[in-house]
mmCIF file of C-alpha atoms in Angstrom:
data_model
loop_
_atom_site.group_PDB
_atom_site.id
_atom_site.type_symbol
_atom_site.label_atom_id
_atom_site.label_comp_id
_atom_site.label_asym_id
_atom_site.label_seq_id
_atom_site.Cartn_x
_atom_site.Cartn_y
_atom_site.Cartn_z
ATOM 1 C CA UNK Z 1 114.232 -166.708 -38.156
ATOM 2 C CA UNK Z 2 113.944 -162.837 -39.389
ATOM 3 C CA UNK Z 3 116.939 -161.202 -40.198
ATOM 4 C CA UNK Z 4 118.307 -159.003 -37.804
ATOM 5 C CA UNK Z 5 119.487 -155.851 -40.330
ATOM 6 C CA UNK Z 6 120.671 -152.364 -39.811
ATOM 7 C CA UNK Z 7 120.731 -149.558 -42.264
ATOM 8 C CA UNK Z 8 123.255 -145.905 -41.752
ATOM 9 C CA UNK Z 9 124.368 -143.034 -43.828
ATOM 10 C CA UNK Z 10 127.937 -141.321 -44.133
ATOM 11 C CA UNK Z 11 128.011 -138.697 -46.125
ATOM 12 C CA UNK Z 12 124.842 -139.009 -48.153
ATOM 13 C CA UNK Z 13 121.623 -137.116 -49.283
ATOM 14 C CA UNK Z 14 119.252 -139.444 -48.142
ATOM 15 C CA UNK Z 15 118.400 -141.048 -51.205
ATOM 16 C CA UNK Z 16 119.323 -144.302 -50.917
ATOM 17 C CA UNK Z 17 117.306 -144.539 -47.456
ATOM 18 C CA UNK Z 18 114.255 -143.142 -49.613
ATOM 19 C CA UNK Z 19 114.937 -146.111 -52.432
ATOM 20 C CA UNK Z 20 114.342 -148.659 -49.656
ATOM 21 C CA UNK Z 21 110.901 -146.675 -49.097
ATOM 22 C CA UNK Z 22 110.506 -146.421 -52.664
ATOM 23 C CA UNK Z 23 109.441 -150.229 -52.541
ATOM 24 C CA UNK Z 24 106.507 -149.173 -51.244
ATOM 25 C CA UNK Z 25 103.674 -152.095 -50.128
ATOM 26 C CA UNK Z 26 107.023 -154.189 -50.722
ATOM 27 C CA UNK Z 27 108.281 -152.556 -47.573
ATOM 28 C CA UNK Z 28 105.721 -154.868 -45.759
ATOM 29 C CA UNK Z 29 107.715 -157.682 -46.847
ATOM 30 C CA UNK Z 30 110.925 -156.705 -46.146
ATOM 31 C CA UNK Z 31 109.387 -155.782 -42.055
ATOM 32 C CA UNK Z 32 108.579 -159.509 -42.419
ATOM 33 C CA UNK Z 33 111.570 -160.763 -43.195
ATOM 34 C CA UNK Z 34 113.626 -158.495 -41.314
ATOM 35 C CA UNK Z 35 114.061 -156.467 -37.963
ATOM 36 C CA UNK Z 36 115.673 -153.212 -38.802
ATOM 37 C CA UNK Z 37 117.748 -152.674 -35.191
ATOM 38 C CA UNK Z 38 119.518 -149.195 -36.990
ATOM 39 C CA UNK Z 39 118.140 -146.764 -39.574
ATOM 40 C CA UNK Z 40 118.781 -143.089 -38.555
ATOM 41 C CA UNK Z 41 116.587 -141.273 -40.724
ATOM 42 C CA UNK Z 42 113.522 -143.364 -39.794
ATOM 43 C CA UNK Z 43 114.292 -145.191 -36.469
ATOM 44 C CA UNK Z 44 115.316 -143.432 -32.640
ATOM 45 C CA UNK Z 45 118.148 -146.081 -31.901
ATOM 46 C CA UNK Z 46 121.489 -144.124 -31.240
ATOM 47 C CA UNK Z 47 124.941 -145.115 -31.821
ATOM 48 C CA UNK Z 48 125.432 -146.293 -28.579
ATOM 49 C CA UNK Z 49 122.748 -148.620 -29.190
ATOM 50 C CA UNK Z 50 125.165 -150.294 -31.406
ATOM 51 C CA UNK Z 51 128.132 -150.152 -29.766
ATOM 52 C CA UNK Z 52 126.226 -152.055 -27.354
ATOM 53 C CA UNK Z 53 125.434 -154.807 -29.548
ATOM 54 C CA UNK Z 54 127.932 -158.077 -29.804
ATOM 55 C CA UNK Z 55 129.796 -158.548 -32.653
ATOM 56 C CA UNK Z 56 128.134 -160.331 -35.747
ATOM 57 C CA UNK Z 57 124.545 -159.257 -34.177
ATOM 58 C CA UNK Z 58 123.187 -157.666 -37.497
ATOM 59 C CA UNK Z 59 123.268 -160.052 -40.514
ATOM 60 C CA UNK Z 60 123.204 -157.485 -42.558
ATOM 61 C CA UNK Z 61 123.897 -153.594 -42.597
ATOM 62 C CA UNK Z 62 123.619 -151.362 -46.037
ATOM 63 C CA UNK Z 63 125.897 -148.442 -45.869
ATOM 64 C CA UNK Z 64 125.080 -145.552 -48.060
ATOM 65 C CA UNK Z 65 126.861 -142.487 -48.074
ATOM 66 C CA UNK Z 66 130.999 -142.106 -48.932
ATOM 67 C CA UNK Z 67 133.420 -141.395 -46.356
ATOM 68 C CA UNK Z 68 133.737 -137.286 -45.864
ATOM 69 C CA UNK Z 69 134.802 -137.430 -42.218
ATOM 70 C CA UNK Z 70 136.207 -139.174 -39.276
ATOM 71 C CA UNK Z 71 132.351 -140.082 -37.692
ATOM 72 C CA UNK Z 72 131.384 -141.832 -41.612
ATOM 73 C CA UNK Z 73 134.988 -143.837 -40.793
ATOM 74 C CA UNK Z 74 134.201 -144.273 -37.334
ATOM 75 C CA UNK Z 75 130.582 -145.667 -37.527
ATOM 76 C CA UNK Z 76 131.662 -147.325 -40.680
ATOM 77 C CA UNK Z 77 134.077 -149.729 -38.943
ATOM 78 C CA UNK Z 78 131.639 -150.384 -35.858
ATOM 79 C CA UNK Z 79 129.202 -151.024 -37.934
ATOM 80 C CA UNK Z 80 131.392 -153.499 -39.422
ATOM 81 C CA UNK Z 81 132.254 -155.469 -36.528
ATOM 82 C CA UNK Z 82 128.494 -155.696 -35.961
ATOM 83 C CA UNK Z 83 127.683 -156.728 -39.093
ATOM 84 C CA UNK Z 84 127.862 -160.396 -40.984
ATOM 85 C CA UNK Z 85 127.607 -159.014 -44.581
ATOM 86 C CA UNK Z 86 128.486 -155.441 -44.936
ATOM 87 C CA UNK Z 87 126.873 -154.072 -48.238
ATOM 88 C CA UNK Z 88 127.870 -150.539 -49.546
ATOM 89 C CA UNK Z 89 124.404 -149.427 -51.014
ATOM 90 C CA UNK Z 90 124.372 -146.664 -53.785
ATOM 91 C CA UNK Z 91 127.012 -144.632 -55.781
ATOM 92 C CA UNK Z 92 128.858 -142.898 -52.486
ATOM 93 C CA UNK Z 93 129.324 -146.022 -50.827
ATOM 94 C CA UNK Z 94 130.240 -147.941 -54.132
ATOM 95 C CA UNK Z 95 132.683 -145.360 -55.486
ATOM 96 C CA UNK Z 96 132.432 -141.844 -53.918
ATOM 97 C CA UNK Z 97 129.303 -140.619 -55.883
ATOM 98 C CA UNK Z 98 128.838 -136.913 -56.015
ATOM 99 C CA UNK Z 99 130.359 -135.992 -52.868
ATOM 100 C CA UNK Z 100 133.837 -137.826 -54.334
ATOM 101 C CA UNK Z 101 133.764 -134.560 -56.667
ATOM 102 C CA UNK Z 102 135.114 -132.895 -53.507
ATOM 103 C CA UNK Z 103 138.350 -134.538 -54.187
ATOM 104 C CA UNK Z 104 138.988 -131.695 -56.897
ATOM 105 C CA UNK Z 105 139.661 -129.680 -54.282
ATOM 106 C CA UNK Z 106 141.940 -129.190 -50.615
ATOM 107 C CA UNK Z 107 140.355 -129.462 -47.424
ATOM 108 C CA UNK Z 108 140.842 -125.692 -46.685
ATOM 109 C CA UNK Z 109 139.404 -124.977 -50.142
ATOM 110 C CA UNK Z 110 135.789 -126.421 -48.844
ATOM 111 C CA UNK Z 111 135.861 -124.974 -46.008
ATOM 112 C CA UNK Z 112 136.871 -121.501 -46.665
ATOM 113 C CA UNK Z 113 134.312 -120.964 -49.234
ATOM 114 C CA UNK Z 114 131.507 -123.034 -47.339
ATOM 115 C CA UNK Z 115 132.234 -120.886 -43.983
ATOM 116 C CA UNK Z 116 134.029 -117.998 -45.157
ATOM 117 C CA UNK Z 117 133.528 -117.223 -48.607
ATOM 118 C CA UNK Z 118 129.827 -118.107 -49.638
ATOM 119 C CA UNK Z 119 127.664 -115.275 -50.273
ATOM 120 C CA UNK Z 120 124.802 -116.294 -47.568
ATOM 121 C CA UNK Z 121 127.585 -116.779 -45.309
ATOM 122 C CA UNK Z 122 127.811 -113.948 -42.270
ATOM 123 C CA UNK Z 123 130.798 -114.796 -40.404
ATOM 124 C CA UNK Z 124 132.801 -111.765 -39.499
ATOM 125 C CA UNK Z 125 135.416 -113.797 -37.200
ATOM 126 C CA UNK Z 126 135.993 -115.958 -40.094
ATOM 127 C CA UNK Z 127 135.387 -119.153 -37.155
ATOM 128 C CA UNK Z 128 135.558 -121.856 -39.312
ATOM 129 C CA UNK Z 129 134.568 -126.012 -37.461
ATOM 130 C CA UNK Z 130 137.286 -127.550 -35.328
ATOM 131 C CA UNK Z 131 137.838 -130.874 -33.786
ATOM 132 C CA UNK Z 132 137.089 -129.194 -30.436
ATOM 133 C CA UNK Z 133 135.558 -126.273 -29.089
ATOM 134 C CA UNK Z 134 135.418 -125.212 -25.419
ATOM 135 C CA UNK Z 135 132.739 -122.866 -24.807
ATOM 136 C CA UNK Z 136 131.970 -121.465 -21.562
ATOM 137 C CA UNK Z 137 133.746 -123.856 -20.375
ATOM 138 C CA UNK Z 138 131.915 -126.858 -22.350
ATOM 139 C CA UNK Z 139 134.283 -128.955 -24.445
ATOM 140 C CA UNK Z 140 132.210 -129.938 -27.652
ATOM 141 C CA UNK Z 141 133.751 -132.492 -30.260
ATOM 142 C CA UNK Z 142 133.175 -132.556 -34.092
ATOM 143 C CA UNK Z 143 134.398 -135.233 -36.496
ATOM 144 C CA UNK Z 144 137.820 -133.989 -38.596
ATOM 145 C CA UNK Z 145 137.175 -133.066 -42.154
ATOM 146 C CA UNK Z 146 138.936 -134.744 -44.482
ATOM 147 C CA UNK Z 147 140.877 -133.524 -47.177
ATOM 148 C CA UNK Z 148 140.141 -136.714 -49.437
ATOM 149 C CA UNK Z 149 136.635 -138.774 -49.964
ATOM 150 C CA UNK Z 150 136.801 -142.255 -49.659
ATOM 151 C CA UNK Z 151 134.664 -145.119 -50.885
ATOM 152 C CA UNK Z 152 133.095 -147.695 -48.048
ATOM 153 C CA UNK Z 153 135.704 -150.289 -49.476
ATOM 154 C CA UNK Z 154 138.709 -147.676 -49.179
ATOM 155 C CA UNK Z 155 138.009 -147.987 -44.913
ATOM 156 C CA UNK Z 156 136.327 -151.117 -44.486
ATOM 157 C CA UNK Z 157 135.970 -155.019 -45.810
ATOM 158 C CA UNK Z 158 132.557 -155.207 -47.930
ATOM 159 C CA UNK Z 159 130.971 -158.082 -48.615
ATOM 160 C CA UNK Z 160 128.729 -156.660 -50.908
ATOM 161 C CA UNK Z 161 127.660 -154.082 -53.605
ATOM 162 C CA UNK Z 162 124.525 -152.206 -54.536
ATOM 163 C CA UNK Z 163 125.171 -149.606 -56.973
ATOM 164 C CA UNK Z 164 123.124 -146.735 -58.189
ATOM 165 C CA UNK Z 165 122.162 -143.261 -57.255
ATOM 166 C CA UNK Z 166 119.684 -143.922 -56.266
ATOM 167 C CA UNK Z 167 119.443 -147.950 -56.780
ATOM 168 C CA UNK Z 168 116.771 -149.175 -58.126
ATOM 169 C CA UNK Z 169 113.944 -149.598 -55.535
ATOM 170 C CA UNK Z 170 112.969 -153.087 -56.910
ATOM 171 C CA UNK Z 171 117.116 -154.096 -57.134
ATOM 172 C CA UNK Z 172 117.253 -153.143 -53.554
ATOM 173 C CA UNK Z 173 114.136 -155.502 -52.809
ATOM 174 C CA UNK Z 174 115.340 -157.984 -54.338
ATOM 175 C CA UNK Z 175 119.396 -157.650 -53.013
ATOM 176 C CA UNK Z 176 117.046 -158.040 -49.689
ATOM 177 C CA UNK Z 177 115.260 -161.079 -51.003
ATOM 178 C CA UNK Z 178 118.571 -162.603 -52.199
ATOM 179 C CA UNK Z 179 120.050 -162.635 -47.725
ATOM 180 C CA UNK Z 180 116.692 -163.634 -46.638
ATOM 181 C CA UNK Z 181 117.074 -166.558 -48.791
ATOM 182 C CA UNK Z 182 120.282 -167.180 -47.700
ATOM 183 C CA UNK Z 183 120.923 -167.049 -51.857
ATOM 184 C CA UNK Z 184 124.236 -164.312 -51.580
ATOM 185 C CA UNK Z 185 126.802 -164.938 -54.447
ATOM 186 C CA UNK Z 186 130.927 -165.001 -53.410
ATOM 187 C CA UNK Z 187 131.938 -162.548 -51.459
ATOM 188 C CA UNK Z 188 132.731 -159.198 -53.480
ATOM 189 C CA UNK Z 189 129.800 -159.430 -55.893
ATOM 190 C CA UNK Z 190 127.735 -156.489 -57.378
ATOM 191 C CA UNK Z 191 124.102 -157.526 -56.022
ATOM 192 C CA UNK Z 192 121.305 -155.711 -57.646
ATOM 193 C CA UNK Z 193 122.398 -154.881 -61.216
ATOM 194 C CA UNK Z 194 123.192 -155.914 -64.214
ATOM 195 C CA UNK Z 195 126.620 -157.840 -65.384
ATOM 196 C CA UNK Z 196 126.582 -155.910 -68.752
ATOM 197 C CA UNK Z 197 127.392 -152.503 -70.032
ATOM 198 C CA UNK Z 198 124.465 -149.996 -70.200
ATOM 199 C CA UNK Z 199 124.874 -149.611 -73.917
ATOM 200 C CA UNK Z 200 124.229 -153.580 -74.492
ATOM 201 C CA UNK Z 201 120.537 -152.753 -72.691
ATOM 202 C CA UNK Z 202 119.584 -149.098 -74.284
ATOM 203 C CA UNK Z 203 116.957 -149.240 -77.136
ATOM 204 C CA UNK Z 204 118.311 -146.806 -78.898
ATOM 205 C CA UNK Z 205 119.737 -147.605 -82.563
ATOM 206 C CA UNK Z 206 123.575 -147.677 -82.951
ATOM 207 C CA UNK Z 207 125.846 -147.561 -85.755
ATOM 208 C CA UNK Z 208 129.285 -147.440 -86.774
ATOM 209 C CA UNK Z 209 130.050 -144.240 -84.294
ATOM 210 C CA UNK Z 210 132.251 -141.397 -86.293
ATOM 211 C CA UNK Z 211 132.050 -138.420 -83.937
ATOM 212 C CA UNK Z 212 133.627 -135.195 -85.321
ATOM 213 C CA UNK Z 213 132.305 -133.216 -82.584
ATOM 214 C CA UNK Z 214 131.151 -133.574 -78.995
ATOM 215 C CA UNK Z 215 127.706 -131.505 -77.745
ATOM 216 C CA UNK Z 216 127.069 -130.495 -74.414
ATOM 217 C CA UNK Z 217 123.458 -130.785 -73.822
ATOM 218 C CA UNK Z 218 122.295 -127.565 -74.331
ATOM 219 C CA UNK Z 219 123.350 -126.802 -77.835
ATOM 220 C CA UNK Z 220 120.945 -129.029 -79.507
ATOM 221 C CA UNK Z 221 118.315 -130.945 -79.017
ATOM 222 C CA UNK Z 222 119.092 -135.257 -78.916
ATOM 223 C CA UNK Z 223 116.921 -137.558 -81.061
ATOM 224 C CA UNK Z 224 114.795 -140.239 -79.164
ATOM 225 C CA UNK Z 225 116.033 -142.932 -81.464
ATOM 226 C CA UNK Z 226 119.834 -143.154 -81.782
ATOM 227 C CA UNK Z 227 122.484 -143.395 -79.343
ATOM 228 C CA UNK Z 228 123.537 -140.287 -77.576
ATOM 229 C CA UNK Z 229 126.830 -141.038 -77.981
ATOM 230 C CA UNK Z 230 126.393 -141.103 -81.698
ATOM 231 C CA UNK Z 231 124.790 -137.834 -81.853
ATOM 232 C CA UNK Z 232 127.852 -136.297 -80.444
ATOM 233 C CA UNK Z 233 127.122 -135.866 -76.453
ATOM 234 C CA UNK Z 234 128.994 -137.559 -74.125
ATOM 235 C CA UNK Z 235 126.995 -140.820 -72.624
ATOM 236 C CA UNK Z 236 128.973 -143.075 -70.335
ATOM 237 C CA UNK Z 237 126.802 -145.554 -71.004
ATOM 238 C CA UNK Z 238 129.662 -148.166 -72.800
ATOM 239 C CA UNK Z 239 131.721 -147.836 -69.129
ATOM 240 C CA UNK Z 240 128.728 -148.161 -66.783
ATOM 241 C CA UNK Z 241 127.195 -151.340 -65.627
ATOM 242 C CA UNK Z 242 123.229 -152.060 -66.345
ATOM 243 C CA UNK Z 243 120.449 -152.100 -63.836
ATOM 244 C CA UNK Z 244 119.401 -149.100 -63.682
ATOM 245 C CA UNK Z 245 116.614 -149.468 -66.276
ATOM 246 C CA UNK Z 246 118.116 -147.019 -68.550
ATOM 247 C CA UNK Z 247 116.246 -143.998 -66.836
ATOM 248 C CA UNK Z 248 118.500 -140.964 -68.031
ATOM 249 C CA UNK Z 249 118.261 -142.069 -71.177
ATOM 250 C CA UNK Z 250 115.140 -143.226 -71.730
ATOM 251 C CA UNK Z 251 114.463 -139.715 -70.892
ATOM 252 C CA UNK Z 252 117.015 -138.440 -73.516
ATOM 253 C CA UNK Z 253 119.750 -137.554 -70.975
ATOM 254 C CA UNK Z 254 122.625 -139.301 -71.113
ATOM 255 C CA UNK Z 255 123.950 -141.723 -68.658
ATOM 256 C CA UNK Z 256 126.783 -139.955 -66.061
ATOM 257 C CA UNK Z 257 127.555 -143.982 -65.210
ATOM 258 C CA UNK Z 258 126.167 -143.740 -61.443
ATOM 259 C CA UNK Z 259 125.954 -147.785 -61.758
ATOM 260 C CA UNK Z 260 130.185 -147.398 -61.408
ATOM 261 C CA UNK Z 261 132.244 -150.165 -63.721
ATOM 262 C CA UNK Z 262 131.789 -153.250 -64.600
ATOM 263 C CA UNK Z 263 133.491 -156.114 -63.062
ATOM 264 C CA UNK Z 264 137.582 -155.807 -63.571
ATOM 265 C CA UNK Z 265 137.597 -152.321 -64.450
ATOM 266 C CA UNK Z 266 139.089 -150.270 -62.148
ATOM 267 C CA UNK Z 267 138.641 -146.700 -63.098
ATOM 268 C CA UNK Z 268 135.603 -146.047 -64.923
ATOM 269 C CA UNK Z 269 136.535 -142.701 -65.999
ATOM 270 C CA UNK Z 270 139.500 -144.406 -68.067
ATOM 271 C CA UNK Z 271 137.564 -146.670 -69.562
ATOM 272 C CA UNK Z 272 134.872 -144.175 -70.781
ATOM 273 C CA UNK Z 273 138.121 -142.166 -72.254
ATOM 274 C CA UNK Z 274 139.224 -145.612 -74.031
ATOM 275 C CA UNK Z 275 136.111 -146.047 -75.467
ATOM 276 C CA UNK Z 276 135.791 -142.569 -76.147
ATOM 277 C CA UNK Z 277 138.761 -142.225 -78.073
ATOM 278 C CA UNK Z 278 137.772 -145.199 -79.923
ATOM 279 C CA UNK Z 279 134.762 -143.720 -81.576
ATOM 280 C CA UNK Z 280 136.104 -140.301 -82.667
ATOM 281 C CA UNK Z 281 136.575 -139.677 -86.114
ATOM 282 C CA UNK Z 282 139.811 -138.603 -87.728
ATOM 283 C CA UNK Z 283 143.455 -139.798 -88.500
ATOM 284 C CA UNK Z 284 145.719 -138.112 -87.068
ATOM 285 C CA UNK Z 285 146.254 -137.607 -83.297
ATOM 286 C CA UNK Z 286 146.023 -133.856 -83.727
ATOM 287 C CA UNK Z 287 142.804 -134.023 -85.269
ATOM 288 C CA UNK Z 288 141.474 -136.404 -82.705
ATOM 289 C CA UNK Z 289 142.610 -134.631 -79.981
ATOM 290 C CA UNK Z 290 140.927 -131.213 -81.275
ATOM 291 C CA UNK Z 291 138.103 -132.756 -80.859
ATOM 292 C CA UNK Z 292 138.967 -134.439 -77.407
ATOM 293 C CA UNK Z 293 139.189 -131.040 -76.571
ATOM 294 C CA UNK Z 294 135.788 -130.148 -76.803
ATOM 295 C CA UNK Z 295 135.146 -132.100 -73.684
ATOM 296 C CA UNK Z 296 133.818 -129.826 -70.931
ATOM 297 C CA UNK Z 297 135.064 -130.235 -67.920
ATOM 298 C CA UNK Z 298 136.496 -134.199 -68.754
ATOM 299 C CA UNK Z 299 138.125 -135.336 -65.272
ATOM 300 C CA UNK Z 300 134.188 -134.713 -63.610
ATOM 301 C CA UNK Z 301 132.239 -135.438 -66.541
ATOM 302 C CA UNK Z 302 134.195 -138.997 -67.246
ATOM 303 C CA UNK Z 303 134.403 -139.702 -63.351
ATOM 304 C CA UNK Z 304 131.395 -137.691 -62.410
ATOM 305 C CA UNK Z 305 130.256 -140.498 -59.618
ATOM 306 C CA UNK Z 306 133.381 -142.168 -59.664
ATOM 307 C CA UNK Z 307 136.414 -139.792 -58.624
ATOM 308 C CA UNK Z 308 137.195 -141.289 -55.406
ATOM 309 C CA UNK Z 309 137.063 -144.502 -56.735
ATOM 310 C CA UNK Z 310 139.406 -143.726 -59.856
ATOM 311 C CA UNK Z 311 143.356 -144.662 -59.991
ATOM 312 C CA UNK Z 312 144.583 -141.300 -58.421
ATOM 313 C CA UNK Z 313 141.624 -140.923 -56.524
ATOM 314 C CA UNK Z 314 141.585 -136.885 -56.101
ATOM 315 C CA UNK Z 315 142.782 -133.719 -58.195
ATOM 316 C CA UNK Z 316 146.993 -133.557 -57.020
ATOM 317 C CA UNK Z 317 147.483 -129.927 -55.506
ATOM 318 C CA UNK R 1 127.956 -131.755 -13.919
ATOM 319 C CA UNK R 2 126.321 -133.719 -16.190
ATOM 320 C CA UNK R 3 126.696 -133.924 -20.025
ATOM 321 C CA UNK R 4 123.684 -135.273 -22.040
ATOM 322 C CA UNK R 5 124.733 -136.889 -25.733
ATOM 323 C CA UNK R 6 122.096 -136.968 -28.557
ATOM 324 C CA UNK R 7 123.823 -138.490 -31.041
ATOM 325 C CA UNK R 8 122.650 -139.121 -33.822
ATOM 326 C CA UNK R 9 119.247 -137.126 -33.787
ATOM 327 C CA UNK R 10 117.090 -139.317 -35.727
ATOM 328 C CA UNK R 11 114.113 -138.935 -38.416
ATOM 329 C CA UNK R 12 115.476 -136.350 -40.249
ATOM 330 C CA UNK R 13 117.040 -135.828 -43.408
ATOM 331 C CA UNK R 14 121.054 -135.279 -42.222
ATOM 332 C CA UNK R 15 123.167 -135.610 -39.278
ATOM 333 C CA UNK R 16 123.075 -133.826 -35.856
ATOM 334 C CA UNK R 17 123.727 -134.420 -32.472
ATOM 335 C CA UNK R 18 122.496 -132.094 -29.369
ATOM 336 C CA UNK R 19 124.525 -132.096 -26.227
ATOM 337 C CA UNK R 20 122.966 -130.757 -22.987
ATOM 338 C CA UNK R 21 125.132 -129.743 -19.762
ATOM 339 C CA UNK R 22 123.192 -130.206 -16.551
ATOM 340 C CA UNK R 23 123.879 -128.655 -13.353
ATOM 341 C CA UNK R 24 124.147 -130.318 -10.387
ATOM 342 C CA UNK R 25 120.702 -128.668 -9.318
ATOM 343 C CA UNK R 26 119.240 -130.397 -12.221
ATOM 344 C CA UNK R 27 119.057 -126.973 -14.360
ATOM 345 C CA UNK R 28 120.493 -126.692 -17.660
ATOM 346 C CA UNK R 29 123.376 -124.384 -18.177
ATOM 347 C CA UNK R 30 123.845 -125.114 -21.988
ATOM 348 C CA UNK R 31 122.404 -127.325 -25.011
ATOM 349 C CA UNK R 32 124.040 -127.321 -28.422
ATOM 350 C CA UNK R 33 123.107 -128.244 -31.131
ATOM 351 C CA UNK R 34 125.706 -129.777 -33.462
ATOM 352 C CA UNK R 35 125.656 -130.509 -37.543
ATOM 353 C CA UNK R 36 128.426 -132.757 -38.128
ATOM 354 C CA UNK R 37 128.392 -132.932 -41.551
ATOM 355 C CA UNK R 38 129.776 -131.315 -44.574
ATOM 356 C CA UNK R 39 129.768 -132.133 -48.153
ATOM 357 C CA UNK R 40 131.173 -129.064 -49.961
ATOM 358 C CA UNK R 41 128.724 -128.694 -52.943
ATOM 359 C CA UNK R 42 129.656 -125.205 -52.361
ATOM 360 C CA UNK R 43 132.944 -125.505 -53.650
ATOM 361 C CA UNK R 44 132.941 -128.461 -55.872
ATOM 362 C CA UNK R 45 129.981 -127.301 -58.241
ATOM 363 C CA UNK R 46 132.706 -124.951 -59.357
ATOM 364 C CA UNK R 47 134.284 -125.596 -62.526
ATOM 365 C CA UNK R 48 131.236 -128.242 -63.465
ATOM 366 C CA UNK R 49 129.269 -127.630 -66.431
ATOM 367 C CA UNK R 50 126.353 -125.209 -65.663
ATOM 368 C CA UNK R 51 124.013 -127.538 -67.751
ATOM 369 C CA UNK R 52 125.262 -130.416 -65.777
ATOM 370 C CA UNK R 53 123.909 -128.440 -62.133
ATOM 371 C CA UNK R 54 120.646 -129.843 -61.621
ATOM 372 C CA UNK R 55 121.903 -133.214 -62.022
ATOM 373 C CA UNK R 56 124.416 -132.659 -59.586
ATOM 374 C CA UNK R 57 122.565 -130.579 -56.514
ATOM 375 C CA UNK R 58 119.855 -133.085 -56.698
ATOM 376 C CA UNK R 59 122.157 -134.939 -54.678
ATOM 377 C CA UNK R 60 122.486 -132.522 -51.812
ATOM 378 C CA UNK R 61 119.467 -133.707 -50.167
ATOM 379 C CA UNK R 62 117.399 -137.058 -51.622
ATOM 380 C CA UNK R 63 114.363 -137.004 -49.528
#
């Protein structure tokens, strides 16, 4: 019997929906194993459509996007009650992604300098979005902005993970072969990756590391053959699971870990800093922390897709 | 009179929803179109890196 599968956005770029494309004649297979009954950006069912559904109708839904506002929450959890395996697909769902950097900041913050403050903006009466509008005399309704992001897993029960941003095209065909087989592993499994750290899969050669000073990637230039980290630029490559293929750095970029942790880490920012710290050269905690220093920007570089997934979760202010 | 939900617009990039208020007469009085979402890359590219940009707004739209 096909699978009966449904595939939504929260607050997302559209990337992940692009991945499943990016399978290209492979896309044949997956319409043969599987009746999409949701996809916004390619299909004309509405949410209504779902709400309609019974419970447990969809065997599967993949949920990319993190949770920015009350309608990623609310579609998020009737999704979930349609849904037999819910499977938070890419780096917002897994652990915030990009928009999880938002957490650095207050609600009003975002807002002000989106609506207000933004040079492109015109917006003399300073109106900024509300829950509800009445305008002559039409009530209209928009979701509430939250002041935090939230991962997929932070609102709802997920069965599954696909991480990446964007996953791999091929890891999301086969994540899609592994439910049509009925093959899933236990609950809470990362589907679609790796089960090592990126550094045990990168070709590049690695020594003893001894950094005595950190680059950021525009003072010089990175050698194709050793490790970035080695060379002095920060590559989160030793906290960041594998699966990806290694494409930032094959490219001689280093990896900004959009894979998230491996399994029983819970902040991934932490355990780049522990393995950071474990590399830099020096004696004394003065001279290790002058280097330290030289860090731009740590909290979003270390947790740069993973901030609302990380122990605090969001900048206190 | 009659209100008339969009929601979500599909086949596109985004989210949106267009509601429509009908008269009785069958005219319509108003249609709005509305974008629900918000990110903030306007705020939270601040402090970041400048080399570290490109990597980041790639994410605002994926298509």
């Amino acid at each position: 019997m096909k699978l009966k599968i449904g595939i939504y956005w929260g607050a997302a770029c559209g990337g992940c929906d692009v991945a499943i494309l990016d399978t290209h004649e492979k896309i044949l297979e997956i319409a043969e194993a599987a009746d999409i009954f949701f996809w916004p950006i390619a299909m004309d069912f509405k949410y209504d459509d779902v709400r309609a559904m019974p419970d447990g109708h969809l065997d599967a839904v993949f949920y990319s996007g993190a949770i920015r506002n009350s309608e990623n929450e609310e579609i998020a959890l009737l999704l979930r009650g349609k849904a037999k395996a819910m499977i938070a697909l890419g780096a917002c769902a897994h652990i915030g992604g990009i928009p999880g950097l938002s957490n650095m900041f207050t609600r009003e913050d975002t807002l002000r300098r989106a609506y207000i403050e933004s040079e492109s903006t015109d917006n003399p009466g300073g109106v900024l979005p509300s829950e509800r509008t009445v305008n002559d005399g039409n009530e209209l309704e928009l979701p509430r902005f939250y002041n935090t992001v939230k991962t997929l897993s932070q609102v709802v029960d997920v069965d599954y993970t696909i991480p990446g941003c964007p996953p791999a095209s091929m890891q999301i065909y086969s994540a899609i072969g592994l439910i049509a087989d009925g093959m899933l592993p236990k609950k809470g499994s990362v589907i679609g990756a790796g089960d090592r750290a990126l550094c045990d899969e990168c070709a590049r050669t690695k020594s003893e590391k001894k950094i005595t000073k950190i680059y950021r990637t525009h003072e010089k230039l990175p050698d194709f053959e050793t490790c970035l980290l080695e060379q002095g630029f920060i590559c989160l490559g030793p906290a960041t699971r594998s699966g990806c293929g290694s494409r930032c750095i094959k490219s001689g970029v280093p990896c900004r870990g959009c894979y998230g942790p491996l399994d029983g880490i819970t902040d991934q920012g932490l355990k780049m800093l522990s393995a950071l710290a474990s590399v830099i050269d020096g004696k004394e905690e003065q001279e290790i922390n002058a280097t330290l220093d030289t860090v731009a920007a740590p909290l979003t570089t270390l947790h740069r897709f993973s901030l609302a997934s990380s122990i605090p979760r969001r900048k206190k202010v | 009179m009659k209100r008339i939900a969009i929601d979500p617009i599909t086949r596109l990039e985004g989210h949106g929803k267009i509601t429509i208020f009908v008269n009785d007469d069958g005219t319509v009085e108003n249609a709005y179109l509305q974008i629900p979402e918000l990110r903030g890359f306007e705020k939270f590219v601040e402090g970041l890196p400048v080399e570290e940009i490109p990597r980041v707004v790639t994410r605002i739209c994926g298509v």
